CSV table of C-alpha atoms in Angstrom, one decimal:
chain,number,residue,atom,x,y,z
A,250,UNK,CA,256.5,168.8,66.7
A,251,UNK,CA,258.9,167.3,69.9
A,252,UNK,CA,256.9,164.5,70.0
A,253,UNK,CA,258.3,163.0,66.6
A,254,UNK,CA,261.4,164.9,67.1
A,255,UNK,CA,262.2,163.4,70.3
A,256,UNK,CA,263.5,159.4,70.6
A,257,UNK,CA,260.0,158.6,72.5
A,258,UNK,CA,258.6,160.2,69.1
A,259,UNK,CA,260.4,158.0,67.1
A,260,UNK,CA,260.2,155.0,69.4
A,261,UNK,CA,256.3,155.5,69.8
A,262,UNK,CA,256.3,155.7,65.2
A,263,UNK,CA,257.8,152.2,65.4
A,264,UNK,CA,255.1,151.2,67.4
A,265,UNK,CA,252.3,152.7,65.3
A,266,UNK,CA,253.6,151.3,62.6
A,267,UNK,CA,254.2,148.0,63.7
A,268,UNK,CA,250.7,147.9,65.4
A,269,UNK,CA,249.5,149.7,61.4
A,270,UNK,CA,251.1,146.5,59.6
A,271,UNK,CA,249.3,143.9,61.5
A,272,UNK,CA,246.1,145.2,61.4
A,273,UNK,CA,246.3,145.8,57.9
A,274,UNK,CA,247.7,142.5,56.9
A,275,UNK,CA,244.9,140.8,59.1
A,276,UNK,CA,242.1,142.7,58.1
A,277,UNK,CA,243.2,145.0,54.9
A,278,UNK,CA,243.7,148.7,54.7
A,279,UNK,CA,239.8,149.7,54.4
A,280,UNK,CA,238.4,147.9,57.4
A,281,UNK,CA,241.6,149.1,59.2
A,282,UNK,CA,240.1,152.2,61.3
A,283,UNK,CA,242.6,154.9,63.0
A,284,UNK,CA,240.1,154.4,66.2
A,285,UNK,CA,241.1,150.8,65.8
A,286,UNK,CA,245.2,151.6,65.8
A,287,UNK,CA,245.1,154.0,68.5
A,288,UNK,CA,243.6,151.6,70.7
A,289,UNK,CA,245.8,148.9,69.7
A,290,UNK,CA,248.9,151.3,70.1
A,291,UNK,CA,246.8,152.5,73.4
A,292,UNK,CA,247.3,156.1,72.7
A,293,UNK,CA,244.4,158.2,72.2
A,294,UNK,CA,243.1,158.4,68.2
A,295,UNK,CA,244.0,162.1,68.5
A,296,UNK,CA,247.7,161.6,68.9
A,297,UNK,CA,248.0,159.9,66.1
A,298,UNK,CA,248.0,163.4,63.7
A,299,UNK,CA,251.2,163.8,65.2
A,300,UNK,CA,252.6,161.2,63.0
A,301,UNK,CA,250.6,160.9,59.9
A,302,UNK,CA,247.7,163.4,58.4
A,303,UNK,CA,245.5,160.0,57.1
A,304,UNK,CA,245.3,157.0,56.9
A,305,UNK,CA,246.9,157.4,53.4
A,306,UNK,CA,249.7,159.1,54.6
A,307,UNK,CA,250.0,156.3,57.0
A,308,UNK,CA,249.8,153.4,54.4
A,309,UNK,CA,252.3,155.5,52.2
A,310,UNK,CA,254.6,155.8,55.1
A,311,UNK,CA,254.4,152.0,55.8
A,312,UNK,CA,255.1,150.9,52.1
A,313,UNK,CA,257.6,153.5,51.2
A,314,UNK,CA,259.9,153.3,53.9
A,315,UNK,CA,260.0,149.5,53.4
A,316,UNK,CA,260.9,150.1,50.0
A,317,UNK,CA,263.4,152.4,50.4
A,318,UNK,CA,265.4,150.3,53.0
A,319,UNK,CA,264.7,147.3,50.7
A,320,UNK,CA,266.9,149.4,47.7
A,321,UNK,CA,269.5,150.8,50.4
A,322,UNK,CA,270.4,147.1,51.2
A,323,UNK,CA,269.9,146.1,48.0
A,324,UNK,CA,272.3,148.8,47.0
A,325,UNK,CA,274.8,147.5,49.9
A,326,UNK,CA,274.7,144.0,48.7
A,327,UNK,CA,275.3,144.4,45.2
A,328,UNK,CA,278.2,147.3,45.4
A,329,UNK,CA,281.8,146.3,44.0
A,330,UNK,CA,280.2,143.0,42.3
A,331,UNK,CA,281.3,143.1,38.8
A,332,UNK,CA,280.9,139.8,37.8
A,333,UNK,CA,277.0,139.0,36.7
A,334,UNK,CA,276.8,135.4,37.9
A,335,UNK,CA,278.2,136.6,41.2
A,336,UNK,CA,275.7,139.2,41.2
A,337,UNK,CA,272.9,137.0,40.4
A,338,UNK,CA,274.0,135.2,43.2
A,339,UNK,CA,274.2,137.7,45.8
A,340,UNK,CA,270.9,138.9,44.8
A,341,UNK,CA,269.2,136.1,44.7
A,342,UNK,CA,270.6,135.5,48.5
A,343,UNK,CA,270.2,138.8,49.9
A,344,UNK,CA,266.6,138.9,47.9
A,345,UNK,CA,265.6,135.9,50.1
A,346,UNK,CA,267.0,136.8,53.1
A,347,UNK,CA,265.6,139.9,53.3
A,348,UNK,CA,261.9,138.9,53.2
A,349,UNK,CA,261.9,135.6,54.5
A,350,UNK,CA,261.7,137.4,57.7
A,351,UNK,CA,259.0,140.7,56.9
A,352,UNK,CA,255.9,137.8,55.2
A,353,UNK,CA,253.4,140.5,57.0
A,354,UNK,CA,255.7,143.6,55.1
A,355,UNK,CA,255.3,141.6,51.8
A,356,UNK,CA,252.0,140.9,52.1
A,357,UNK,CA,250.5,144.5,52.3
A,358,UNK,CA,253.5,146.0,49.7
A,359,UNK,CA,251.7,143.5,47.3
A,360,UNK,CA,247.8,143.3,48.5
A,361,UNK,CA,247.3,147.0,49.3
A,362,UNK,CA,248.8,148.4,45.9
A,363,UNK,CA,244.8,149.0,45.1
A,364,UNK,CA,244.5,151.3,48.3
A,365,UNK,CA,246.6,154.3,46.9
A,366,UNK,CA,245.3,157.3,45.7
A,367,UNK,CA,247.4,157.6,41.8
A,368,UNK,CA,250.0,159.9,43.1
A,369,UNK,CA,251.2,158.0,45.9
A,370,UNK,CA,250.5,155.0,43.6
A,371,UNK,CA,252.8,155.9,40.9
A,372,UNK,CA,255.8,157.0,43.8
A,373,UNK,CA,255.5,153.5,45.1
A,374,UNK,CA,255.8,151.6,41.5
A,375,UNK,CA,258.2,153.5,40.5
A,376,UNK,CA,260.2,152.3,43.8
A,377,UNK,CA,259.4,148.7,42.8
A,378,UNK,CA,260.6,149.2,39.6
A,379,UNK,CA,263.9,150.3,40.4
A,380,UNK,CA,264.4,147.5,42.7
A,381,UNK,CA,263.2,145.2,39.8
A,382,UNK,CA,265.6,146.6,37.0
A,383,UNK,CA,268.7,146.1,39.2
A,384,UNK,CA,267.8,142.5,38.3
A,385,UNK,CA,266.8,143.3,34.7
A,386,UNK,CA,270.4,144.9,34.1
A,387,UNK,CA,272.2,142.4,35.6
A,388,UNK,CA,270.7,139.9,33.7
A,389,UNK,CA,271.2,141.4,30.5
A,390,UNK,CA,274.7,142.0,31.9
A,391,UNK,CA,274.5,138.1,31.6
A,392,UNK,CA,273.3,138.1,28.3
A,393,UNK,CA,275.5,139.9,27.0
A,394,UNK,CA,278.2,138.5,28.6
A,395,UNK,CA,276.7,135.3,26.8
A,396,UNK,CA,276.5,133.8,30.2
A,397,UNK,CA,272.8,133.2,29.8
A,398,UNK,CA,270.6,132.6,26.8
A,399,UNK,CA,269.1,135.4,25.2
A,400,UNK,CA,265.2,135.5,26.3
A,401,UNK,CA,263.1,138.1,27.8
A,402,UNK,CA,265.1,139.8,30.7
A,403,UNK,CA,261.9,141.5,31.9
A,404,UNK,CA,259.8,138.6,32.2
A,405,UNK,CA,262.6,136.5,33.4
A,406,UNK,CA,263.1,138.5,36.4
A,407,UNK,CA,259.2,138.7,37.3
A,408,UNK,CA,259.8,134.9,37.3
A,409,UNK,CA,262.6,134.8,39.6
A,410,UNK,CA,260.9,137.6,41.8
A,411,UNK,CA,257.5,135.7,42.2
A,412,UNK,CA,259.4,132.3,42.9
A,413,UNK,CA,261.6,133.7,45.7
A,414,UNK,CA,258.9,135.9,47.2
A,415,UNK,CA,256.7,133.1,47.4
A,416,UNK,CA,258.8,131.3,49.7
A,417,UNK,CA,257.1,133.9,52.5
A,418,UNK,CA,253.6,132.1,51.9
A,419,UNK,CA,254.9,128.8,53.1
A,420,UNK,CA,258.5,129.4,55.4
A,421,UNK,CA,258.1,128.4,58.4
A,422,UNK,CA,261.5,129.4,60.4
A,423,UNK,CA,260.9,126.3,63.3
A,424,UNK,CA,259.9,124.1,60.0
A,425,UNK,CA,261.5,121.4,58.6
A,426,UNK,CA,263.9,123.4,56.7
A,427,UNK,CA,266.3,125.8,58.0
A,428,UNK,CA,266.7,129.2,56.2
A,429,UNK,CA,269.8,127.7,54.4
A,430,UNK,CA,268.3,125.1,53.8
A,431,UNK,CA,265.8,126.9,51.4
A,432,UNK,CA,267.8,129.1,49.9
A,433,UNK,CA,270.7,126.3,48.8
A,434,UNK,CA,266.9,124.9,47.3
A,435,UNK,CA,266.2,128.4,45.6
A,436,UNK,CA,269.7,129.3,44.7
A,437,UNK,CA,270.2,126.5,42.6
A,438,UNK,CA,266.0,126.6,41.2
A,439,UNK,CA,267.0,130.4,40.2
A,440,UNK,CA,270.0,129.5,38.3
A,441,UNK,CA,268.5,127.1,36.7
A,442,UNK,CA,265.5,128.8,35.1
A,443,UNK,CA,267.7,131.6,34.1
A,444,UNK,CA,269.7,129.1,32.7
A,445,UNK,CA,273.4,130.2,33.7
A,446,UNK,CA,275.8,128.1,31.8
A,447,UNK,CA,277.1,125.2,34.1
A,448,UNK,CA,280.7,125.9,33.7
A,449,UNK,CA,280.5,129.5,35.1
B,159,UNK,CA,214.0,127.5,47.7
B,160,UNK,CA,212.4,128.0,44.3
B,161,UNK,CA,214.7,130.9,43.2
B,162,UNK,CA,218.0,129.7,43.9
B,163,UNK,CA,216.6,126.3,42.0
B,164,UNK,CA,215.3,128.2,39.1
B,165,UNK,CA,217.2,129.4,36.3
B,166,UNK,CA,217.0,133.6,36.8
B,167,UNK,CA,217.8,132.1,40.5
B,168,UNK,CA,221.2,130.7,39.0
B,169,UNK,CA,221.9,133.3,37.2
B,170,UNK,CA,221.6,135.5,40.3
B,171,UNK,CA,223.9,133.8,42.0
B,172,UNK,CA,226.5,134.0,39.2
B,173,UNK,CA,225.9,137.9,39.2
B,174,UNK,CA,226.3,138.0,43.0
B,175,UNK,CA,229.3,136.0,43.0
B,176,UNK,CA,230.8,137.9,40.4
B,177,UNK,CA,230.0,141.3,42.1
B,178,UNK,CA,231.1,140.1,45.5
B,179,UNK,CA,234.5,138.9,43.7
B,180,UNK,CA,235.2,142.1,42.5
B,181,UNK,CA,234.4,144.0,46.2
B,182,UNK,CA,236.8,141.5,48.1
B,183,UNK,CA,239.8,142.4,45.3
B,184,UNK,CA,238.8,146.1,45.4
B,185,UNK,CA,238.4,146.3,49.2
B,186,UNK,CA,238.7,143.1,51.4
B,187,UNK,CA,236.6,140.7,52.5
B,188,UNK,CA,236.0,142.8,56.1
B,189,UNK,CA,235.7,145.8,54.5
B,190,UNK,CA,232.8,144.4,52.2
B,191,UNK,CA,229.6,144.4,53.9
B,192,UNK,CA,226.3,142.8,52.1
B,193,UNK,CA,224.5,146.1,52.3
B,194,UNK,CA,227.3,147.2,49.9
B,195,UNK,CA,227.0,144.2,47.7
B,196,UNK,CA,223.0,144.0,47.4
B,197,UNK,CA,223.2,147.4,46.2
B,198,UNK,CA,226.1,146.8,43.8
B,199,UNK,CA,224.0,143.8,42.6
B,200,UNK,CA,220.7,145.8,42.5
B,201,UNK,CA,218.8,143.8,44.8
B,202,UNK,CA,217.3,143.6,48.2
B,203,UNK,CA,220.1,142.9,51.0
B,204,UNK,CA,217.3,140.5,52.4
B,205,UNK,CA,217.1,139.0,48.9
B,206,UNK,CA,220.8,137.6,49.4
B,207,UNK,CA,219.8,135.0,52.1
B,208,UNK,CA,218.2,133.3,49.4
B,209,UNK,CA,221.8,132.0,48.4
B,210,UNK,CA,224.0,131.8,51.6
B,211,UNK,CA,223.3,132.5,54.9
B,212,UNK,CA,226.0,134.6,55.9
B,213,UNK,CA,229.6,136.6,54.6
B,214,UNK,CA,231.4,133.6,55.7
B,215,UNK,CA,229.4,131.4,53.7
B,216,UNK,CA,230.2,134.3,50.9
B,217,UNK,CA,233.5,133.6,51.3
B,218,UNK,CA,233.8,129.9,51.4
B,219,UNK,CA,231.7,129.5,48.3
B,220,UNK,CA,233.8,131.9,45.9
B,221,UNK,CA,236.9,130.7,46.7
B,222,UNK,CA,235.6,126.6,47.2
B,223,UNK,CA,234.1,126.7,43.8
B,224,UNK,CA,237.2,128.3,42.2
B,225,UNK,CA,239.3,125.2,43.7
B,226,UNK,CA,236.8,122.8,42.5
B,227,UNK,CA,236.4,124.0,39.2
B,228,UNK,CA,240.1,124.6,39.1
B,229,UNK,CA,240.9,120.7,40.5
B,230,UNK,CA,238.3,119.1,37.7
B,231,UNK,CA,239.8,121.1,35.1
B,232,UNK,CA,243.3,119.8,36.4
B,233,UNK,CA,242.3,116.1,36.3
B,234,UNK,CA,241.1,116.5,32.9
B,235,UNK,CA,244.1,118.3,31.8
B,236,UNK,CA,246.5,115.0,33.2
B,237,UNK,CA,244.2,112.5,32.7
B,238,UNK,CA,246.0,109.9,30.6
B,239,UNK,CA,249.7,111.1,30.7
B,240,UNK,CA,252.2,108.6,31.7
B,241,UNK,CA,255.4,110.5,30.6
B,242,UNK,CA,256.3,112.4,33.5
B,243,UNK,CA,258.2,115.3,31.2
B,244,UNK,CA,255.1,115.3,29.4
B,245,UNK,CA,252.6,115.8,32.8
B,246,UNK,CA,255.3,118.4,33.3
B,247,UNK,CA,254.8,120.5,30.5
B,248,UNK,CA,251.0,119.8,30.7
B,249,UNK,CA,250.7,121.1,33.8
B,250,UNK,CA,252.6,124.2,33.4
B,251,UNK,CA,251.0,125.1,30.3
B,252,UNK,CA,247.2,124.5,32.4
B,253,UNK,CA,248.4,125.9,35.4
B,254,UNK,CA,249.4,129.4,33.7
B,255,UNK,CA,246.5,128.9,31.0
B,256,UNK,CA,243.7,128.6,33.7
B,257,UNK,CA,244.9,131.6,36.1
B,258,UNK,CA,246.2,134.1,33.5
B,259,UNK,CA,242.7,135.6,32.9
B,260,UNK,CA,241.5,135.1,36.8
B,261,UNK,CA,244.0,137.6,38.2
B,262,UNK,CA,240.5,138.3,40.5
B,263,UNK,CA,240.0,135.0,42.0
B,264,UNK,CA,243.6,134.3,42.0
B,265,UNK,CA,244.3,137.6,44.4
B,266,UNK,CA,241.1,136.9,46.8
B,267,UNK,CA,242.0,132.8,46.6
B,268,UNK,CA,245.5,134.3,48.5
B,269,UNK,CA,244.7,137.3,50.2
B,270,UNK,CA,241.8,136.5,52.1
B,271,UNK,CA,242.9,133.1,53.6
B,272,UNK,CA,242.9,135.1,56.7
B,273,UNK,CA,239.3,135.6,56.6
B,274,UNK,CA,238.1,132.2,57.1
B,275,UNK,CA,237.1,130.5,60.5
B,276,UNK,CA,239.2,127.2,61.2
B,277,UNK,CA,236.8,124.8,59.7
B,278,UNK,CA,236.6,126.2,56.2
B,279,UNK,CA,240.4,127.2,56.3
B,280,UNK,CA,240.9,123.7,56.9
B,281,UNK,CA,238.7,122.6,53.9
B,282,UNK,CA,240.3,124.7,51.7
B,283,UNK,CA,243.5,124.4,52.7
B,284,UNK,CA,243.0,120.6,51.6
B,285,UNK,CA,242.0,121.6,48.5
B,286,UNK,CA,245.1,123.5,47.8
B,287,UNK,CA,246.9,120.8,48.8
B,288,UNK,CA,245.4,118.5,47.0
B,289,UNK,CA,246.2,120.6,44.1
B,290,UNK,CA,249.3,121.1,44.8
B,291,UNK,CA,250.1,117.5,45.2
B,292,UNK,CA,249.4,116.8,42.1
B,293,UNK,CA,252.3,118.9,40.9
B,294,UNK,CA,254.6,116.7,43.7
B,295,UNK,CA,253.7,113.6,42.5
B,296,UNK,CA,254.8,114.2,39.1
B,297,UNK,CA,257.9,115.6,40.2
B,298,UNK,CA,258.8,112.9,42.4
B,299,UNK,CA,257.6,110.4,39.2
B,300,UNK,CA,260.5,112.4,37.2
B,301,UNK,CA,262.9,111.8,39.9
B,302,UNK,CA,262.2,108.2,39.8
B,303,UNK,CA,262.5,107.7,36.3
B,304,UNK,CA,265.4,109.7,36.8
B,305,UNK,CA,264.4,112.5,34.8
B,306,UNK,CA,265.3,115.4,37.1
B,307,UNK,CA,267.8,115.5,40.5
B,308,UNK,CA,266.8,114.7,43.5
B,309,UNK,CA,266.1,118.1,45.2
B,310,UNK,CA,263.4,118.7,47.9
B,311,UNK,CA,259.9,117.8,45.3
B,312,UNK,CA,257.5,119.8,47.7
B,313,UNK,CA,259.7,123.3,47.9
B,314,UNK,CA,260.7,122.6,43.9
B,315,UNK,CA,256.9,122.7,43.7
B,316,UNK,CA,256.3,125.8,45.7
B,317,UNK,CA,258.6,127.8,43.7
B,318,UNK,CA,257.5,126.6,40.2
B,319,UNK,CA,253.3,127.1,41.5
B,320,UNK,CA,254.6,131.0,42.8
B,321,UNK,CA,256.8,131.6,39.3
B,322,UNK,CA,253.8,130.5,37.1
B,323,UNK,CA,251.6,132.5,39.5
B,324,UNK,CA,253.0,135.5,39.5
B,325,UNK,CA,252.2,136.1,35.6
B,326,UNK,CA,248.8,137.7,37.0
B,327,UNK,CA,250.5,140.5,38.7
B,328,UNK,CA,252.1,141.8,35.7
B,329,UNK,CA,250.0,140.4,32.5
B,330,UNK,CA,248.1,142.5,30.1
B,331,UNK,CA,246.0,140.7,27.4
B,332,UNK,CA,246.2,143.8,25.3
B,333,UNK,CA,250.0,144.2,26.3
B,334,UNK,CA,253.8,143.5,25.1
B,335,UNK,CA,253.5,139.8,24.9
B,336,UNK,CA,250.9,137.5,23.9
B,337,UNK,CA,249.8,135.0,26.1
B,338,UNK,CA,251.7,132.0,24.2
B,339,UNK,CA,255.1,134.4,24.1
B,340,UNK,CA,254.4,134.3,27.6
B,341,UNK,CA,253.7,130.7,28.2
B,342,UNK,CA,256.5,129.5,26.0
B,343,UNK,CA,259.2,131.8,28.0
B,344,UNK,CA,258.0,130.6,31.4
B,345,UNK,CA,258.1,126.7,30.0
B,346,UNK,CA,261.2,127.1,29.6
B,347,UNK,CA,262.0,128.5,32.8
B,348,UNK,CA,260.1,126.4,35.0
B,349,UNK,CA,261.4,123.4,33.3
B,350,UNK,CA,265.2,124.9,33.8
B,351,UNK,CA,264.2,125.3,37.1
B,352,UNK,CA,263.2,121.7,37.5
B,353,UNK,CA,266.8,120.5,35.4
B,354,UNK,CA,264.7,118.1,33.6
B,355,UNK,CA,267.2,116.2,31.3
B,356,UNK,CA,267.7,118.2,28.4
B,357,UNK,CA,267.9,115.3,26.0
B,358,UNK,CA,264.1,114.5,27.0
């Protein structure tokens, strides 16, 4: 189709999905309507099927592609660090970073988990879970390094995963802490509960 | 109104809340209509003005009355406690204790702040906060007393409420870990987080 070949194509996706992600993370993923979106985007509801099949596909699409950029960079971050407390570091920072800016992106990965159908379901867990056990291994990397206690790695890192994501419920980025700021706060909270030894 | 005063009136209202719960966490609060709900209930749509006046209204009691109840329950918890360390571990073993089998209310309670008009964001938002404070207070206690650094007592709170939190998106009653294996892992965590003095 040249109209998602083409850079207007791709230029008018952004927008669709851009306008998608709003309307779902104000109103949620069933009251979101395609009518709705089109005249958001202010293209007719038509042109829409040039970029998505449903509404499904269009969720998926949202969620997915968020993921896998989330794992590229993830990727990016973590290559050539050998060390696990300098990885735990740079995870922990990059982890942050990443979604202190994309709270709407966060919100609707998380809230609109119950809107997939079980295939598409099952593609996107799997996704989260990969992300997750780069953390997991690296953790046990720690523990086995005997550079953190020996407790559950799982658990641990849904800990550490819920306390930094949470930061995008409250950060505000003209606030009274700068993004620094907060993650100086969370680097050293993060460390802590995973209780790296202090002389490391 | 002599069926929301009766008994069977009460008890209606329990099953209406609990089915309207359930259709918010399934679907949204806009995507819920009370056409949708009388049915689920098994009662006239007209029969639901009996108990609130409108979706709003819905709302605001569900997620009010989870606060309340969740507040008293809090008071009772602390009531007493002197020992900052000890209001500590209290209040993380009450705080995971009282959400870990809500996962419903705890989801809506976070996801559908969106939905409420000004006034009753405001009203709930207090609520929250004064929750919240609570938690603060005793951290800023344990700083005094020199129990814990002196980091920033409101974010050190944000990130121990969202870690503790977080257990309902992964816990399974009939899963891996029981829920005191869980609860003893994240004490330790949220108290490493908080570098309360280990000789306390």
């Amino acid at each position: 189709m040249s109209r998602t070949a083409g850079s207007s194509g791709v230029k008018t996706l952004e927008t669709i999905k851009k306008a998608a992600l709003r309307l779902i993370y104000e109103h949620g993923y069933d009251a979101m309507t395609l009518r709705g979106l089109a005249n958001k985007v202010g293209i007719q509801q038509g042109s829409l099927y040039n970029y998505f099949k449903t509404k499904q596909e269009l969720l998926f699409m949202l969620v997915s592609s968020h993921m896998e950029a989330l794992t590229e960079q993830q990727e990016k971050a973590l290559a050539g660090i050998d060390d696990p407390v300098e990885a735990l570091r740079t995870f922990i920072r990059f982890h942050i970073d990443y979604h202190i800016s994309r709270k709407h992106e966060v919100f609707v990965n998380y809230s609109e988990l119950r809107s997939f159908t079980p295939e598409n379901y099952k593609i996107i867990a799997d996704m989260r879970s990969q992300y997750e056990n780069r953390l997991i291994d690296i953790i046990i990397k720690a523990q086995k390094a005997e550079l953190v206690p020996q407790y559950d790695a799982k658990v641990a890192a849904y800990g550490i995963l819920a306390m930094l994501t949470g930061i995008c419920q409250w950060f505000n980025p003209k606030g009274r802490l700068s993004k620094e700021e907060v993650i100086t706060t969370y680097m050293s909270m993060a460390l802590s509960a995973l209780q790296v030894r202090a002389s490391h």
